[in-house]
Amino acid sequence: MMKNLIYKVSPIPLEENKIKLNEALFHNANGYIGVRYDFEEGYPEGSDFLPSQYINSFYDIFDTHQAENLFGLIRKREIILNIANTQGITLILDDEIFSMFEGEVLESSLELDMQKGITTRKVKWRSPKGKAIELKITRMASFFQLPLFTIEYEINCLNFSGKLDIISTHDGDVFNYHDPHDPRNASEKMKLLIPVLCEVMEGFTFITSKTTASDLTVCSCVGHHLSQDCEHEHMIKDHKAKFLLETEAVQGKPFKLIKYAVFCDSLRHENCRKQAFLEMEKARSHSLDYLYQQQVKYLSAFWDHSWVEIEGDDQADLALKYNVYQLIQSVGKDRFSNISPKGLSGDGYEGHYFWDTEMYIQPFFTITQPEISKSLISYRYNSLPKARENAQIMGHSKGVLYPWRTITGKECSGYFPAGSAQYHINGAIAHSIISYYFAVKDQSWLINEGLEVIFETARLWLETGNFHQGRFLINTVTGPDEYTCIVNNNFYTNAIAQYHLQWAAKWYRLFQDNGDFQKLIRKIKLTEEEIDAFEQAAEKMYLPYDETLDINPQDDSFLQKKRWEIDSIPPEKFPLLLNYHPLFIYRHQICKQVDTILAHYILEDLCSTTTIRNSYAYYEKISTHDSSLSKSIFCIMAARLSMVSKAWKYFMDVVHLDLKNLCKNTKDGIHTANMAGSYLALVYGFAGFRMKEEGLFFEPCVPEQWKGYQFCIAYRDSRIHVEVNHTECVFKLKQGSKKELTIYGKTYTLEDMLKVELQEIKETVLEDCESLR
Amino acid sequence: MMKNLIYKVSPIPLEENKIKLNEALFHNANGYIGVRYDFEEGYPEGSDFLPSQYINSFYDIFDTHQAENLFGLIRKREIILNIANTQGITLILDDEIFSMFEGEVLESSLELDMQKGITTRKVKWRSPKGKAIELKITRMASFFQLPLFTIEYEINCLNFSGKLDIISTHDGDVFNYHDPHDPRNASEKMKLLIPVLCEVMEGFTFITSKTTASDLTVCSCVGHHLSQDCEHEHMIKDHKAKFLLETEAVQGKPFKLIKYAVFCDSLRHENCRKQAFLEMEKARSHSLDYLYQQQVKYLSAFWDHSWVEIEGDDQADLALKYNVYQLIQSVGKDRFSNISPKGLSGDGYEGHYFWDTEMYIQPFFTITQPEISKSLISYRYNSLPKARENAQIMGHSKGVLYPWRTITGKECSGYFPAGSAQYHINGAIAHSIISYYFAVKDQSWLINEGLEVIFETARLWLETGNFHQGRFLINTVTGPDEYTCIVNNNFYTNAIAQYHLQWAAKWYRLFQDNGDFQKLIRKIKLTEEEIDAFEQAAEKMYLPYDETLDINPQDDSFLQKKRWEIDSIPPEKFPLLLNYHPLFIYRHQICKQVDTILAHYILEDLCSTTTIRNSYAYYEKISTHDSSLSKSIFCIMAARLSMVSKAWKYFMDVVHLDLKNLCKNTKDGIHTANMAGSYLALVYGFAGFRMKEEGLFFEPCVPEQWKGYQFCIAYRDSRIHVEVNHTECVFKLKQGSKKELTIYGKTYTLEDMLKVELQEIKETVLEDCESLR
């Protein structure tokens, strides 16, 4: 059943931009560590490749200059660090050094196996002097043992026997990537991780490094296993450890080196050097094969819960699976970490976490692996104190405001109009908690963890908005669209704030009699008056609506601005943010990304289908999709509005964004939110899935280019497998008790299996009931 | 007649903050050079006084970091430089060094004589060992020879005869002032001026220094004259030249040292070292007394044209004269320079020029010394190419946008929402040209210089605004009030844009037959269609008006925001910009400074008196006056609205702002715009002066605290002296042909002298005609 799980390129391209692209596409990660795919043997001298590896949320702090020192602007910023490089392996055949850029590459391939959780590079190479070898290099970031990264390096001499020298390195002298020309990357070359100790102990090398300002330590430990005994020694110089070995290779008899690297940081461990030693011992206590089996086991469970399939388009099917796989590679699985827009495949956006998590990525986990969703919420719960400080910096006396971008919870957004001003992140976090609760209905968790976040974030709406002429307004914030900053009554923001306040009040009323709830109320000093105010604000919430156009204006003044026709902009001027002054962009009706349509997606009951349809048509024409957060939602809403062919076109862009490098910046890292977006597009879009308080809803359709598709949903105690084709929709209860499902407005009970004829139900139901939403 | 022209403090205060305050208050400047009043003998070791001297517009460029590298944000900034320090004179009595901080200061005073244009410090001092001396130190920045600064240093031994050693220094090792805690000052200590040559030649010392990035050179030359021959020598070390002399002083027989310093820069001179030598020779070719006489002569003419007087309040009278005097000290008199908010008394705001010039300071010169006003316009005319580049950076294809803050014409505003977004600077420049034309009616100048600026700036309104539902809107700009940034349809901006477009179109139609005008039209490719568009935009210009309140809203959304009652803000939280995040401030109805009321001041015919009055009452309650540009206009409008007592209260704050250090930051420099504002308050406020196309208008009133006041107006070929008291208003034609004057709506002809009874005319005229404006 687990088919189409291998992504492979052959031959391996050697152009600089493609090498960088593949560094990201073939990176290995497990949510804790991430290692870009750098050639072990390195690159030609003078080229600017930067071997990179990260620990999720392992960061330093560096000074951020503001051109004018206004109050509250950030002066320091957190940044994920490039940690010690354990990738290097130099292979010397007598006096010739193996390199993809010299001699002759006869055959080569790079392969990601998403069932096994490994990448494999195969190279058949002839040296300038004619020695031919075959290399098979297998890399794994272990899901079984998170600190562990392995490289299995197998050499087969094809036409000779003779001396092989191998130098395997462990290098503490690392820098962070920078690009002064792209505001989305760090602009300064930074040496932030300082090696303090480089040592050999019990056959392993240890490099202990300290950050310059965040007071963190990381220790990496590298050990080796050889397939046959041979001479070897360790050398240490300038914070770089070398493991040198010499062997006599025999033609046809492969020689194998296994390189184990473990990474432990002081965020998670009191003594990370000691922990690194323990982790290395643990890793070495198993055979590599055992570690590989554990990897398969973990992924087998993952795919079992998160299986997706598109029938009738193998390429899109593979891309979708690739995207889903990257989510499990990228997501942090402890309370210190979250999931960044680039996952662990690059340090674009400096490893910060954004609302991408709650609005795009978390829904995938909520309905497939809710435990991970819970862990993501616990990350936010743990950063409540910092979100409170942030609210105070922003001038508020009550409540919390989550930072727009952060690692530890401290605001790291340098340009506040497109950063801290995006108060809607509070709504996204609340929305994710509400959705998680729908999925698991864990009341005890809600009261002990979720509600504190719900209430504290809700308070901020009261602090931010104000009543004016009988309406509750939220002025001077920025909505999702970063091409229109600092506006009044952003429709999306007001809509999600209303939803948020409604649920906060509803739950307050509901849990009155619960003792733990009363404890929480006392702890956060929440009063009845505040709840009344929540209710009033929600009731009177102003949601901009334009009668003439029958659309929801993005904000109070959006429609009075000049329209900027996308067709009139030369192609080389995209993304606009790299080519136009922000003020010029803000002055126009032009969108970087989905905004009002996002509100229609998550809160569809607010407006009539006609308004939603009109809004879609209106905003589509002025949306540049300069953000990767945009097209997936346009895809979902096209599918829901029965524009299936349009939805399919969007989907093709969304699902292939990274594998086809459509944004031209995948080299800086994959786009995790868009990847999750491709999953949402299938499930929330084509399958018309909704999870509401009342249960699960589906309105499936299938693009004509496909035969059908499949996916799985975890809901309460159940796991449901869904299979859709052009004529029918089949639900299988793989686990748990029976559930009610509403398909095109008609409710069914799923016990073991449920088959619904699509054509029939669509016709009968749709006729009666135009306003399903 | 020239009375009350001496400002004196005695004894000289020695607290750190007061020393710094007096450094600014007693600085000597002439529009080209400015020298803060630093004690020649220096300060105790470890104190952080920074002897400072500047050349107007002599600047360097330094890197400006943006927290996020968005397109078009400035990366480099111009900054005025602290140039070589020529102030140092150390006096040694045998083995005791004179210092205000040791021994005993028996008497001391610091005095600015605004008739003579000099400052004098007198000190009677007893050394720790009991030697008593009297010092008289006179400083002058020469209006007669702009590069020249002199110190006349006279020592009188009161109770001994004996050895005196004097070390007079010339120090090229200088830094710029910085204050990391105040966004209004530079935040980094910067060494931007690098001495390259320090030499002695023909008895003078020369220090030649180069800037790090702007490729400019400055040469300072110092020479000495002694009242009696004595041993002396020059020493040079580490870019510091010392002139050492030893003399036998005789009790009762004063010894005098005259120190001449000249400063020449490569902005104005091809060879500034050679020029410095020529300037030194020129200075030395005269006696100091002759130079003093020339200074008096220059100032006599100045006061003759700009005389102001308040009768009945000597303190306010002195403060007003002090303010007017600082304007002639501060204003640049060549095409390279302008007048900065701090004049040449400190490097707050980095020596940049703002709209302060056109809206506050230039009107003073336009109606008293129009030649200087013309020179200020020529500065803008010369920077047209840079303003064109700036418009292009901001996304515009046509027209020019003047930078918000600049030295050479390049935008230097680091935080664009309160900087480059203030498009209204184009309107202020146009307004100043229109006013200058009213005053001088020089058509040839208008066509050859003024109109190019008028048209090019007018074009930008078309680029910025757009028609929407039949109205012309100007979206996404910032008005004068920097506590509400990036708004739509700022009333002030739209109003001045309308006025600007009207005049541009009017002049276009008027000068059709003029050959030079046709040349201009061809040069800037101005079309009939553009003029039509100017007219349409002006006609349809949207000017926000709120019917319920009968006021003009500051912008489209101002009234829907939360009101922030000033009374509710703790006093220590002002200025708000130092204590609240900008976004929090922007979300409230709160003003840093006058905005809508400024429109009512300059364009009073737009609205009814009732609307103006209501607006005044509305905005007054939410204006913090955190900007020094605010109260003078509130004063003017209070006077015009017959709230004379309120106007007087504002006037007291305005006129004393620097002398009483009411903003607590005069140490960083005087506030030139407010100083001009105090003049405008008297003339445009209490005297109800207006200069319109049709002529001159007056509606005088006198606060009950005063007996009356006087001032002078230059208008066309005439100079008019105005004297107002509680009962009458006397106009004297001091020069030129007869003029028509309209007083309280009634027109008179001024031939030699005109006396108007105020009580009578006010009663008769005001009854008939409520809507004078």
PDB file of C-alpha atoms in Angstrom, chain A residues 156-226:
ATOM      1  CA  ASN A 156      33.604  -0.279  -3.747  1.00  0.00           C
ATOM      2  CA  CYS A 157      36.763  -0.280  -5.843  1.00  0.00           C
ATOM      3  CA  LEU A 158      35.708  -1.287  -9.318  1.00  0.00           C
ATOM      4  CA  ASN A 159      38.954  -1.642 -11.218  1.00  0.00           C
ATOM      5  CA  PHE A 160      41.751  -1.656  -8.701  1.00  0.00           C
ATOM      6  CA  SER A 161      42.894  -2.666  -5.268  1.00  0.00           C
ATOM      7  CA  GLY A 162      45.040  -0.352  -3.251  1.00  0.00           C
ATOM      8  CA  LYS A 163      45.473   2.228  -0.568  1.00  0.00           C
ATOM      9  CA  LEU A 164      42.502   4.283   0.551  1.00  0.00           C
ATOM     10  CA  ASP A 165      42.848   7.197   2.895  1.00  0.00           C
ATOM     11  CA  ILE A 166      39.813   8.627   4.554  1.00  0.00           C
ATOM     12  CA  ILE A 167      39.623  11.780   6.603  1.00  0.00           C
ATOM     13  CA  SER A 168      36.380  12.222   8.471  1.00  0.00           C
ATOM     14  CA  THR A 169      35.997  15.628  10.046  1.00  0.00           C
ATOM     15  CA  HIS A 170      34.144  17.177  12.907  1.00  0.00           C
ATOM     16  CA  ASP A 171      34.389  20.932  12.608  1.00  0.00           C
ATOM     17  CA  GLY A 172      33.436  23.420  15.307  1.00  0.00           C
ATOM     18  CA  ASP A 173      34.404  26.494  13.347  1.00  0.00           C
ATOM     19  CA  VAL A 174      31.037  27.405  11.830  1.00  0.00           C
ATOM     20  CA  PHE A 175      29.228  30.515  10.645  1.00  0.00           C
ATOM     21  CA  ASN A 176      25.652  31.384   9.939  1.00  0.00           C
ATOM     22  CA  TYR A 177      24.435  31.808   6.392  1.00  0.00           C
ATOM     23  CA  HIS A 178      23.757  35.328   5.263  1.00  0.00           C
ATOM     24  CA  ASP A 179      22.565  37.148   2.191  1.00  0.00           C
ATOM     25  CA  PRO A 180      22.775  40.935   2.279  1.00  0.00           C
ATOM     26  CA  HIS A 181      20.444  41.247  -0.707  1.00  0.00           C
ATOM     27  CA  ASP A 182      17.375  39.431   0.528  1.00  0.00           C
ATOM     28  CA  PRO A 183      15.438  40.779   3.521  1.00  0.00           C
ATOM     29  CA  ARG A 184      14.142  37.291   4.133  1.00  0.00           C
ATOM     30  CA  ASN A 185      17.623  36.112   5.094  1.00  0.00           C
ATOM     31  CA  ALA A 186      20.107  37.321   7.661  1.00  0.00           C
ATOM     32  CA  SER A 187      22.129  40.155   6.198  1.00  0.00           C
ATOM     33  CA  GLU A 188      25.347  39.862   8.163  1.00  0.00           C
ATOM     34  CA  LYS A 189      27.912  37.100   8.319  1.00  0.00           C
ATOM     35  CA  MET A 190      27.860  36.055  11.901  1.00  0.00           C
ATOM     36  CA  LYS A 191      30.118  33.947  14.018  1.00  0.00           C
ATOM     37  CA  LEU A 192      27.873  33.304  16.960  1.00  0.00           C
ATOM     38  CA  LEU A 193      28.874  29.856  18.137  1.00  0.00           C
ATOM     39  CA  ILE A 194      32.274  29.747  19.746  1.00  0.00           C
ATOM     40  CA  PRO A 195      33.986  26.383  20.210  1.00  0.00           C
ATOM     41  CA  VAL A 196      35.420  26.143  23.688  1.00  0.00           C
ATOM     42  CA  LEU A 197      36.551  22.554  23.894  1.00  0.00           C
ATOM     43  CA  CYS A 198      37.568  20.065  21.247  1.00  0.00           C
ATOM     44  CA  GLU A 199      38.674  16.705  22.586  1.00  0.00           C
ATOM     45  CA  VAL A 200      39.035  12.976  21.980  1.00  0.00           C
ATOM     46  CA  MET A 201      37.643  10.652  24.593  1.00  0.00           C
ATOM     47  CA  GLU A 202      37.115   6.903  24.413  1.00  0.00           C
ATOM     48  CA  GLY A 203      37.522   6.964  20.669  1.00  0.00           C
ATOM     49  CA  PHE A 204      34.965   9.723  20.137  1.00  0.00           C
ATOM     50  CA  THR A 205      35.538  13.378  19.383  1.00  0.00           C
ATOM     51  CA  PHE A 206      33.624  15.993  21.302  1.00  0.00           C
ATOM     52  CA  ILE A 207      33.231  19.635  20.426  1.00  0.00           C
ATOM     53  CA  THR A 208      31.646  21.839  23.010  1.00  0.00           C
ATOM     54  CA  SER A 209      30.616  25.295  21.887  1.00  0.00           C
ATOM     55  CA  LYS A 210      29.010  28.258  23.541  1.00  0.00           C
ATOM     56  CA  THR A 211      26.793  30.939  22.162  1.00  0.00           C
ATOM     57  CA  THR A 212      27.939  34.548  22.400  1.00  0.00           C
ATOM     58  CA  ALA A 213      24.885  35.952  24.154  1.00  0.00           C
ATOM     59  CA  SER A 214      22.139  33.432  24.891  1.00  0.00           C
ATOM     60  CA  ASP A 215      24.319  31.531  27.362  1.00  0.00           C
ATOM     61  CA  LEU A 216      23.686  28.180  25.745  1.00  0.00           C
ATOM     62  CA  THR A 217      26.020  25.280  25.159  1.00  0.00           C
ATOM     63  CA  VAL A 218      25.950  22.536  22.602  1.00  0.00           C
ATOM     64  CA  CYS A 219      28.085  19.453  22.473  1.00  0.00           C
ATOM     65  CA  SER A 220      28.478  17.329  19.385  1.00  0.00           C
ATOM     66  CA  CYS A 221      30.090  13.926  19.555  1.00  0.00           C
ATOM     67  CA  VAL A 222      31.293  11.898  16.595  1.00  0.00           C
ATOM     68  CA  GLY A 223      32.222   8.245  16.536  1.00  0.00           C
ATOM     69  CA  HIS A 224      33.152   5.849  13.749  1.00  0.00           C
ATOM     70  CA  HIS A 225      32.662   2.234  12.946  1.00  0.00           C
ATOM     71  CA  LEU A 226      34.740   0.510  10.264  1.00  0.00           C
TER      72      LEU A 226
END
